[in-house]
């Protein structure tokens, strides 16, 4: 996790809020550093994490996680991390006989199905274990990312329904958190992606939006991060807050600074 | 105007966006209806019942009838707890109500229904629900029905939005400037001109409406002090102007290719001085004068 990002979000692993949906989106840049941040953040917070990783392999996340101070292999072995490696298990559907529906069963279906098997996988992974051993604090679902599900043939409404059920189970019933990444297609007219992004934005409590700089690529400033807090839990009259920072990604950390205050130009 | 939204019956659309959310206004209107003694039904699809009831005190909560479609709207859990017929069934059931008092139905959200149901079915059901003028049985008048629908603008195309707009008696579009929320209220009364007003407001923590004047518009930053324009034609090293004589001479000049009447006559009149034209040719040393006509052998 990146300590500077924790400061901006005013949170630490010990006192993070529960029952929240966090939406990560990126436009014209790669927002995966946010996924790595939240993965290591929640592992350090001693949460039970279910990670639906559809984009990269387990070893990729493991290598980055080690730079950030978490060991995914050990977390998986002791039961803290349930990892669905989409790239590997997608192949299993076609080449291995399945007794029960595979989480990615929709890949076999001709017409756009729904994500009920994936939801049941998540619910099974995060349901509280009664044995009383190694009490994890609260469950967390992490998805990287949802836009690829649209590319695989599902409709935006099917993905929204999946997240709805995840919210109902993980956020409301189990008082855990859900963090999802969606790419913003930006200039490209992608109606389904826009419906997905806007629909999730309305449901989210926190939106982190990583954008490339409007002027193009820069060596010292890799992008801009917009933070939007929505739906404050106490119904105060405080309106939604929004902050913008620029960032630079380094080997083991990400540094944040106010717009125009990059150390390179000061 | 915002507090008299519920005076008319029919469908009220609350159009919100990611930046300016509308659920607090929906809850404020629900609270108002409950305080007026109306029966209030909530079709909750997007947030949990606890989250919706949060902020209301207990006597308002007692008047709210909550139909929970948040936990299992698509019947995935198959435990049989889900209400039969789904949200559409519940909405249709409200068409056939037997009690006669005024009722408010809050749809949280209409966007969810529009994404999951065909637009035509939803519009027909909404029309039936919001236009209940008389009880089918004995013809006695039924109390007014207010339907409040929360609609997320960015999720729908112009077709469904237009269809819902045409059904609605009132449309409230949320927006704002500098942290101050505003509601643009478009009201269509039968046989009257539609009215369009903007009302600034804020929602207090107990979900009562606080109508406001509007943000104080700060004085515009003054434009740069007016720089006197420099005359570029002053102090030139050449003459840009014409004297009177020069101007006259210029006006009297005929342009070479201008076909004036004098020129026309000169061309038409044969010139007496010029009978034929002569060509004077001095042959060069290298010229080869061949008297034969090279075109002689052409058989034209």
Coordinates of C-alpha atoms in Angstrom, one line a residue, chain A residues 21 115 141 143 146 158-168 178 180 196 200 203:
Chain A
X21 CA -18.0 0.2 -2.5
X115 CA -22.7 -13.9 -13.4
X141 CA -13.9 -8.4 -2.6
X143 CA -12.1 -7.3 -9.0
X146 CA -14.9 -5.4 -14.9
X158 CA -25.5 -8.4 -16.1
X159 CA -22.3 -7.0 -14.7
X160 CA -24.2 -4.4 -12.7
X161 CA -26.4 -7.1 -11.3
X162 CA -23.4 -9.1 -10.2
X163 CA -22.0 -6.1 -8.4
X164 CA -25.4 -5.4 -6.9
X165 CA -25.5 -8.9 -5.4
X166 CA -21.9 -8.5 -4.2
X167 CA -22.8 -5.3 -2.6
X168 CA -25.9 -6.8 -0.9
X178 CA -15.9 -4.1 -2.4
X180 CA -13.6 -2.8 -8.5
X196 CA -21.4 0.2 -16.4
X200 CA -21.3 1.9 -10.6
X203 CA -23.7 3.2 -6.2

